[in-house]
mmCIF file of C-alpha atoms and ligand atoms in Angstrom:
data_model
loop_
_atom_site.group_PDB
_atom_site.id
_atom_site.type_symbol
_atom_site.label_atom_id
_atom_site.label_comp_id
_atom_site.label_asym_id
_atom_site.label_seq_id
_atom_site.Cartn_x
_atom_site.Cartn_y
_atom_site.Cartn_z
ATOM 1 C CA MET A 102 -19.108 49.281 -25.904
ATOM 2 C CA LYS A 103 -21.034 46.412 -27.467
ATOM 3 C CA LYS A 104 -18.647 46.305 -30.418
ATOM 4 C CA LYS A 105 -15.640 46.237 -28.140
ATOM 5 C CA LEU A 106 -17.046 43.267 -26.218
ATOM 6 C CA VAL A 107 -17.778 41.349 -29.408
ATOM 7 C CA GLY A 108 -14.277 42.104 -30.620
ATOM 8 C CA LEU A 109 -12.833 40.839 -27.363
ATOM 9 C CA LEU A 110 -14.878 37.651 -27.530
ATOM 10 C CA VAL A 111 -13.761 37.035 -31.088
ATOM 11 C CA THR A 112 -10.147 37.573 -30.103
ATOM 12 C CA MET A 113 -10.577 35.225 -27.151
ATOM 13 C CA GLY A 114 -12.178 32.666 -29.406
ATOM 14 C CA ILE A 115 -9.243 32.821 -31.780
ATOM 15 C CA VAL A 116 -6.750 32.556 -28.969
ATOM 16 C CA THR A 117 -8.618 29.581 -27.498
ATOM 17 C CA SER A 118 -8.724 27.741 -30.782
ATOM 18 C CA MET A 119 -5.023 28.486 -31.301
ATOM 19 C CA VAL A 120 -4.231 26.993 -27.917
ATOM 20 C CA ALA A 121 -6.402 23.991 -28.625
ATOM 21 C CA CYS A 122 -4.691 23.565 -31.975
ATOM 22 C CA GLY A 123 -1.259 23.845 -30.446
ATOM 23 C CA SER A 124 -1.886 21.236 -27.818
ATOM 24 C CA LYS A 125 -3.321 18.868 -30.373
ATOM 25 C CA GLU A 126 -0.170 19.148 -32.438
ATOM 26 C CA SER A 127 2.088 18.423 -29.489
ATOM 27 C CA GLY A 128 0.338 15.060 -29.192
ATOM 28 C CA THR A 129 -1.404 13.244 -26.376
ATOM 29 C CA SER A 130 1.820 12.378 -24.581
ATOM 30 C CA SER A 131 2.396 15.789 -22.993
ATOM 31 C CA THR A 132 2.218 15.423 -19.207
ATOM 32 C CA SER A 133 -0.354 18.181 -18.804
ATOM 33 C CA GLU A 134 -2.785 16.126 -20.875
ATOM 34 C CA LYS A 135 -2.044 12.748 -19.319
ATOM 35 C CA LYS A 136 -4.849 11.384 -17.231
ATOM 36 C CA GLN A 137 -4.022 11.003 -13.571
ATOM 37 C CA LEU A 138 -3.913 7.637 -11.897
ATOM 38 C CA ILE A 139 -4.345 8.191 -8.166
ATOM 39 C CA MET A 140 -2.867 5.682 -5.766
ATOM 40 C CA ALA A 141 -3.952 5.545 -2.135
ATOM 41 C CA THR A 142 -1.410 4.151 0.306
ATOM 42 C CA ASN A 143 -0.157 4.294 3.884
ATOM 43 C CA PRO A 144 3.554 5.110 3.804
ATOM 44 C CA GLU A 145 4.333 3.493 7.154
ATOM 45 C CA PHE A 146 5.217 0.139 5.704
ATOM 46 C CA PRO A 147 8.814 -0.199 4.529
ATOM 47 C CA PRO A 148 10.026 -1.542 2.123
ATOM 48 C CA TYR A 149 6.644 -1.402 0.309
ATOM 49 C CA GLU A 150 5.906 2.249 1.045
ATOM 50 C CA PHE A 151 7.658 4.783 3.207
ATOM 51 C CA ARG A 152 8.592 8.429 3.127
ATOM 52 C CA ASP A 153 11.911 9.670 1.844
ATOM 53 C CA GLY A 154 11.672 13.348 2.705
ATOM 54 C CA ASN A 155 8.399 14.473 1.142
ATOM 55 C CA LYS A 156 8.376 11.651 -1.375
ATOM 56 C CA ILE A 157 6.579 8.354 -0.960
ATOM 57 C CA VAL A 158 8.883 5.594 -2.200
ATOM 58 C CA GLY A 159 9.192 1.814 -2.058
ATOM 59 C CA ILE A 160 8.203 -1.331 -3.930
ATOM 60 C CA ASP A 161 4.518 -0.384 -4.282
ATOM 61 C CA ALA A 162 5.344 3.162 -5.401
ATOM 62 C CA GLU A 163 7.642 1.806 -8.111
ATOM 63 C CA ILE A 164 5.146 -0.828 -9.250
ATOM 64 C CA ALA A 165 2.487 1.903 -9.462
ATOM 65 C CA GLU A 166 4.874 4.104 -11.431
ATOM 66 C CA ALA A 167 5.519 1.265 -13.891
ATOM 67 C CA ILE A 168 1.774 0.579 -14.273
ATOM 68 C CA ALA A 169 1.013 4.274 -14.844
ATOM 69 C CA LYS A 170 3.769 4.467 -17.432
ATOM 70 C CA ASP A 171 2.415 1.408 -19.221
ATOM 71 C CA LEU A 172 -1.097 2.894 -19.253
ATOM 72 C CA GLY A 173 0.200 6.275 -20.454
ATOM 73 C CA MET A 174 -1.053 7.924 -17.291
ATOM 74 C CA GLU A 175 0.448 10.213 -14.704
ATOM 75 C CA LEU A 176 0.783 8.735 -11.207
ATOM 76 C CA LYS A 177 -0.223 10.669 -8.117
ATOM 77 C CA ILE A 178 0.362 9.089 -4.702
ATOM 78 C CA ASP A 179 -1.874 9.968 -1.765
ATOM 79 C CA GLY A 180 -0.667 8.989 1.712
ATOM 80 C CA MET A 181 -3.326 8.312 4.350
ATOM 81 C CA GLU A 182 -4.183 6.057 7.313
ATOM 82 C CA PHE A 183 -4.228 2.384 6.323
ATOM 83 C CA ASP A 184 -7.889 1.966 7.236
ATOM 84 C CA SER A 185 -8.856 4.902 4.958
ATOM 85 C CA ILE A 186 -7.513 3.301 1.769
ATOM 86 C CA ILE A 187 -10.513 1.107 0.954
ATOM 87 C CA LEU A 188 -12.824 4.068 1.619
ATOM 88 C CA ALA A 189 -10.768 6.267 -0.718
ATOM 89 C CA VAL A 190 -10.997 3.641 -3.472
ATOM 90 C CA ASP A 191 -14.669 2.986 -2.859
ATOM 91 C CA SER A 192 -15.583 6.693 -2.953
ATOM 92 C CA GLY A 193 -13.558 7.268 -6.110
ATOM 93 C CA LYS A 194 -11.087 9.648 -4.391
ATOM 94 C CA ALA A 195 -8.376 7.222 -5.475
ATOM 95 C CA ASP A 196 -8.278 4.894 -8.474
ATOM 96 C CA MET A 197 -6.351 2.151 -6.738
ATOM 97 C CA GLY A 198 -5.115 1.137 -3.328
ATOM 98 C CA ILE A 199 -1.578 -0.233 -3.281
ATOM 99 C CA ALA A 200 -0.350 -0.762 0.236
ATOM 100 C CA GLY A 201 0.956 -4.269 0.708
ATOM 101 C CA MET A 202 -2.730 -4.981 0.936
ATOM 102 C CA THR A 203 -3.718 -8.564 1.582
ATOM 103 C CA VAL A 204 -6.587 -10.056 -0.388
ATOM 104 C CA THR A 205 -9.327 -11.088 2.052
ATOM 105 C CA ASP A 206 -12.931 -12.189 1.498
ATOM 106 C CA GLU A 207 -14.170 -9.407 3.723
ATOM 107 C CA ARG A 208 -12.356 -6.720 1.713
ATOM 108 C CA LYS A 209 -13.649 -8.287 -1.497
ATOM 109 C CA GLU A 210 -17.122 -7.233 -0.396
ATOM 110 C CA ASN A 211 -16.044 -3.594 -0.700
ATOM 111 C CA VAL A 212 -13.419 -3.533 -3.460
ATOM 112 C CA ASP A 213 -12.206 -5.652 -6.360
ATOM 113 C CA PHE A 214 -8.660 -6.965 -6.393
ATOM 114 C CA THR A 215 -6.243 -7.358 -9.290
ATOM 115 C CA ASP A 216 -4.007 -10.396 -9.678
ATOM 116 C CA SER A 217 -1.535 -10.811 -6.852
ATOM 117 C CA TYR A 218 1.924 -9.263 -7.198
ATOM 118 C CA ALA A 219 3.577 -10.587 -4.025
ATOM 119 C CA THR A 220 3.190 -13.178 -1.303
ATOM 120 C CA SER A 221 3.831 -12.461 2.338
ATOM 121 C CA THR A 222 3.384 -13.834 5.827
ATOM 122 C CA GLN A 223 2.342 -12.378 9.143
ATOM 123 C CA VAL A 224 5.099 -12.830 11.695
ATOM 124 C CA MET A 225 5.425 -12.313 15.406
ATOM 125 C CA ILE A 226 7.990 -9.985 16.942
ATOM 126 C CA VAL A 227 8.938 -10.428 20.604
ATOM 127 C CA LYS A 228 11.699 -9.276 22.944
ATOM 128 C CA GLU A 229 14.975 -11.067 22.248
ATOM 129 C CA ASP A 230 14.973 -12.728 25.674
ATOM 130 C CA ASN A 231 11.341 -13.835 25.481
ATOM 131 C CA LYS A 232 10.990 -17.581 26.036
ATOM 132 C CA ASP A 233 7.269 -18.142 26.497
ATOM 133 C CA ILE A 234 6.101 -17.056 23.031
ATOM 134 C CA THR A 235 7.235 -19.283 20.161
ATOM 135 C CA LYS A 236 4.003 -19.987 18.252
ATOM 136 C CA PRO A 237 0.666 -18.220 17.546
ATOM 137 C CA GLU A 238 -1.190 -20.103 20.319
ATOM 138 C CA ASP A 239 1.243 -18.677 22.866
ATOM 139 C CA LEU A 240 -0.258 -15.214 22.353
ATOM 140 C CA LYS A 241 -3.189 -16.299 24.553
ATOM 141 C CA GLY A 242 -3.264 -14.198 27.701
ATOM 142 C CA LYS A 243 -0.783 -11.721 26.208
ATOM 143 C CA GLU A 244 -1.050 -8.145 24.986
ATOM 144 C CA VAL A 245 -0.315 -7.934 21.267
ATOM 145 C CA GLY A 246 0.341 -4.828 19.185
ATOM 146 C CA VAL A 247 -0.928 -4.416 15.617
ATOM 147 C CA GLN A 248 -1.438 -1.687 13.031
ATOM 148 C CA THR A 249 -5.121 -0.678 13.014
ATOM 149 C CA GLY A 250 -7.223 -2.294 10.302
ATOM 150 C CA THR A 251 -4.511 -4.603 8.996
ATOM 151 C CA THR A 252 -4.842 -8.356 8.684
ATOM 152 C CA GLY A 253 -2.607 -8.610 11.766
ATOM 153 C CA ASP A 254 -5.311 -6.674 13.622
ATOM 154 C CA ILE A 255 -8.081 -8.871 12.191
ATOM 155 C CA TYR A 256 -6.366 -12.186 13.038
ATOM 156 C CA VAL A 257 -5.272 -11.228 16.535
ATOM 157 C CA THR A 258 -8.706 -9.749 17.279
ATOM 158 C CA ASP A 259 -10.239 -13.094 16.236
ATOM 159 C CA GLN A 260 -7.913 -15.036 18.511
ATOM 160 C CA LYS A 261 -9.527 -15.867 21.844
ATOM 161 C CA GLY A 262 -7.937 -14.606 25.039
ATOM 162 C CA VAL A 263 -5.585 -12.108 23.394
ATOM 163 C CA THR A 264 -5.596 -8.433 24.342
ATOM 164 C CA VAL A 265 -5.163 -6.314 21.224
ATOM 165 C CA SER A 266 -3.299 -3.011 21.286
ATOM 166 C CA ARG A 267 -3.943 -0.973 18.130
ATOM 167 C CA PHE A 268 -1.538 1.599 16.714
ATOM 168 C CA SER A 269 -1.892 3.882 13.702
ATOM 169 C CA LYS A 270 1.648 2.930 12.608
ATOM 170 C CA GLY A 271 3.380 -0.448 12.761
ATOM 171 C CA MET A 272 6.533 1.254 14.011
ATOM 172 C CA GLU A 273 4.651 2.565 17.054
ATOM 173 C CA ALA A 274 3.572 -0.973 17.950
ATOM 174 C CA VAL A 275 7.196 -2.095 17.719
ATOM 175 C CA GLN A 276 8.362 0.783 19.925
ATOM 176 C CA SER A 277 5.732 -0.109 22.497
ATOM 177 C CA LEU A 278 7.196 -3.641 22.488
ATOM 178 C CA THR A 279 10.765 -2.432 22.980
ATOM 179 C CA GLN A 280 9.511 -0.303 25.877
ATOM 180 C CA GLY A 281 8.048 -3.438 27.456
ATOM 181 C CA LYS A 282 4.477 -2.139 27.336
ATOM 182 C CA ILE A 283 3.186 -5.054 25.232
ATOM 183 C CA ASP A 284 4.311 -8.685 24.768
ATOM 184 C CA ALA A 285 4.404 -9.110 20.997
ATOM 185 C CA VAL A 286 3.639 -7.507 17.626
ATOM 186 C CA VAL A 287 1.952 -9.271 14.702
ATOM 187 C CA ILE A 288 2.840 -7.682 11.386
ATOM 188 C CA ASP A 289 3.880 -8.451 7.802
ATOM 189 C CA ARG A 290 7.297 -10.093 7.349
ATOM 190 C CA GLU A 291 9.205 -7.447 5.357
ATOM 191 C CA PRO A 292 8.239 -4.425 7.476
ATOM 192 C CA ALA A 293 8.956 -6.620 10.523
ATOM 193 C CA LYS A 294 12.506 -7.143 9.253
ATOM 194 C CA GLU A 295 12.940 -3.381 8.734
ATOM 195 C CA PHE A 296 11.570 -2.509 12.183
ATOM 196 C CA VAL A 297 13.725 -5.137 13.914
ATOM 197 C CA LYS A 298 16.770 -3.717 12.123
ATOM 198 C CA GLN A 299 15.912 -0.255 13.435
ATOM 199 C CA ASN A 300 15.201 -1.284 17.043
ATOM 200 C CA LYS A 301 17.484 -3.146 19.435
ATOM 201 C CA GLY A 302 16.536 -6.101 21.634
ATOM 202 C CA ILE A 303 13.718 -7.643 19.593
ATOM 203 C CA LYS A 304 13.473 -10.632 17.249
ATOM 204 C CA ILE A 305 11.161 -12.227 14.680
ATOM 205 C CA LEU A 306 9.925 -15.724 15.553
ATOM 206 C CA ASP A 307 10.650 -18.506 13.061
ATOM 207 C CA GLN A 308 7.131 -19.834 13.281
ATOM 208 C CA GLU A 309 4.886 -17.810 10.946
ATOM 209 C CA TYR A 310 1.434 -16.624 11.875
ATOM 210 C CA THR A 311 -0.227 -16.863 8.397
ATOM 211 C CA LYS A 312 0.470 -16.707 4.660
ATOM 212 C CA GLU A 313 -1.067 -14.037 2.436
ATOM 213 C CA GLU A 314 -1.194 -12.514 -1.043
ATOM 214 C CA TYR A 315 -0.837 -8.818 -1.849
ATOM 215 C CA ALA A 316 -2.909 -7.287 -4.641
ATOM 216 C CA ILE A 317 -4.150 -3.909 -5.834
ATOM 217 C CA ALA A 318 -7.607 -2.742 -4.722
ATOM 218 C CA VAL A 319 -9.866 -1.082 -7.310
ATOM 219 C CA LYS A 320 -13.398 0.293 -7.013
ATOM 220 C CA LYS A 321 -15.946 -2.491 -7.021
ATOM 221 C CA GLY A 322 -17.248 -3.107 -10.521
ATOM 222 C CA ASN A 323 -14.461 -1.237 -12.324
ATOM 223 C CA THR A 324 -13.446 -4.310 -14.325
ATOM 224 C CA GLU A 325 -11.990 -2.077 -17.032
ATOM 225 C CA LEU A 326 -9.298 -0.784 -14.683
ATOM 226 C CA VAL A 327 -8.752 -4.214 -13.095
ATOM 227 C CA ASN A 328 -8.145 -5.673 -16.562
ATOM 228 C CA LYS A 329 -5.815 -2.850 -17.550
ATOM 229 C CA ILE A 330 -3.759 -3.191 -14.368
ATOM 230 C CA ASN A 331 -3.653 -6.985 -14.734
ATOM 231 C CA ALA A 332 -2.342 -6.613 -18.281
ATOM 232 C CA SER A 333 0.369 -4.212 -17.049
ATOM 233 C CA LEU A 334 1.238 -6.512 -14.144
ATOM 234 C CA LYS A 335 1.547 -9.424 -16.567
ATOM 235 C CA LYS A 336 4.013 -7.454 -18.693
ATOM 236 C CA LEU A 337 5.987 -6.417 -15.599
ATOM 237 C CA LYS A 338 6.147 -10.037 -14.423
ATOM 238 C CA GLU A 339 7.153 -11.422 -17.813
ATOM 239 C CA SER A 340 9.805 -8.791 -18.492
ATOM 240 C CA GLY A 341 11.365 -9.365 -15.073
ATOM 241 C CA GLU A 342 10.832 -5.718 -14.134
ATOM 242 C CA LEU A 343 8.613 -6.578 -11.166
ATOM 243 C CA GLN A 344 11.279 -8.874 -9.712
ATOM 244 C CA LYS A 345 13.886 -6.185 -10.305
ATOM 245 C CA ILE A 346 11.855 -3.674 -8.282
ATOM 246 C CA ILE A 347 11.407 -6.200 -5.445
ATOM 247 C CA ASP A 348 15.103 -7.152 -5.445
ATOM 248 C CA LYS A 349 16.059 -3.495 -5.170
ATOM 249 C CA TYR A 350 14.363 -3.305 -1.752
ATOM 250 C CA ILE A 351 14.465 -6.884 -0.412
ATOM 251 C CA LYS A 352 17.943 -8.378 -0.242
HETATM 252 N N1 LIG B 674 -0.891 -6.881 4.639
HETATM 253 C C1 LIG B 674 -1.567 -6.244 5.705
HETATM 254 C C2 LIG B 674 -3.003 -5.947 5.328
HETATM 255 O O1 LIG B 674 -3.343 -5.954 4.194
HETATM 256 C C3 LIG B 674 -0.887 -4.974 6.169
HETATM 257 C C4 LIG B 674 -0.743 -3.903 5.160
HETATM 258 C C5 LIG B 674 -0.291 -2.593 5.752
HETATM 259 N N2 LIG B 674 0.101 -1.690 4.740
HETATM 260 C C6 LIG B 674 0.490 -0.416 4.926
HETATM 261 N N3 LIG B 674 0.855 0.288 3.912
HETATM 262 N N4 LIG B 674 0.522 0.061 6.132
HETATM 263 O O2 LIG B 674 -3.818 -5.682 6.140
#
């Protein structure tokens, strides 16, 4: 009995070392050995991130894919509520948050940001026949829809005399507008364009609400990863690949 067990352990030991040997020979590039790079996002934000069947696609997904490739890592994308992304990064559940996320001083207290990879603006969407809202100040006394936890939410909440209506998805805010339940929606320019395309009877106002910069959120203090991502971003910018990804989605 004892002998048998020893024999088994020896055999197992040999098998284990054979496996270890084999994987060493196949090199560090085999996918099973690649370290995962986990991206947290909220796929309700076309063209930056949205679902195509079960897959999360879009500008941010492709940028993340290019960064992971450059770092020799395997990308995993985790979809969640927008206001859970910073928590996921902070708790280490995700390595980076890429979600058309605007750099703000308040967020900088909880996460570090990489260099910016895109600029954007917050815009206002109203009914096509609306005549009394043309500029941000006109939102006073109105009911305005936003996606919870976004900069649109933060700005409109800070604006005096505005009633804020929060939705878990930007699209839901837009639908509430088309149904006449609210007066306007404040949201990022590119998703606004997509939502207006998909819904009749609404328009984007020419006058912008604010300008902003998108960057990647990383756990506070993880300068190693910030530096690595910045180096990848620099390569993607210089090679023109970043612009190519953007042009694929924004005509
Ligand atoms: N730029 C805005 C912000 O940072 C909205 C981002 C929303 N992104 C998303 N994937 N839903 O707050």
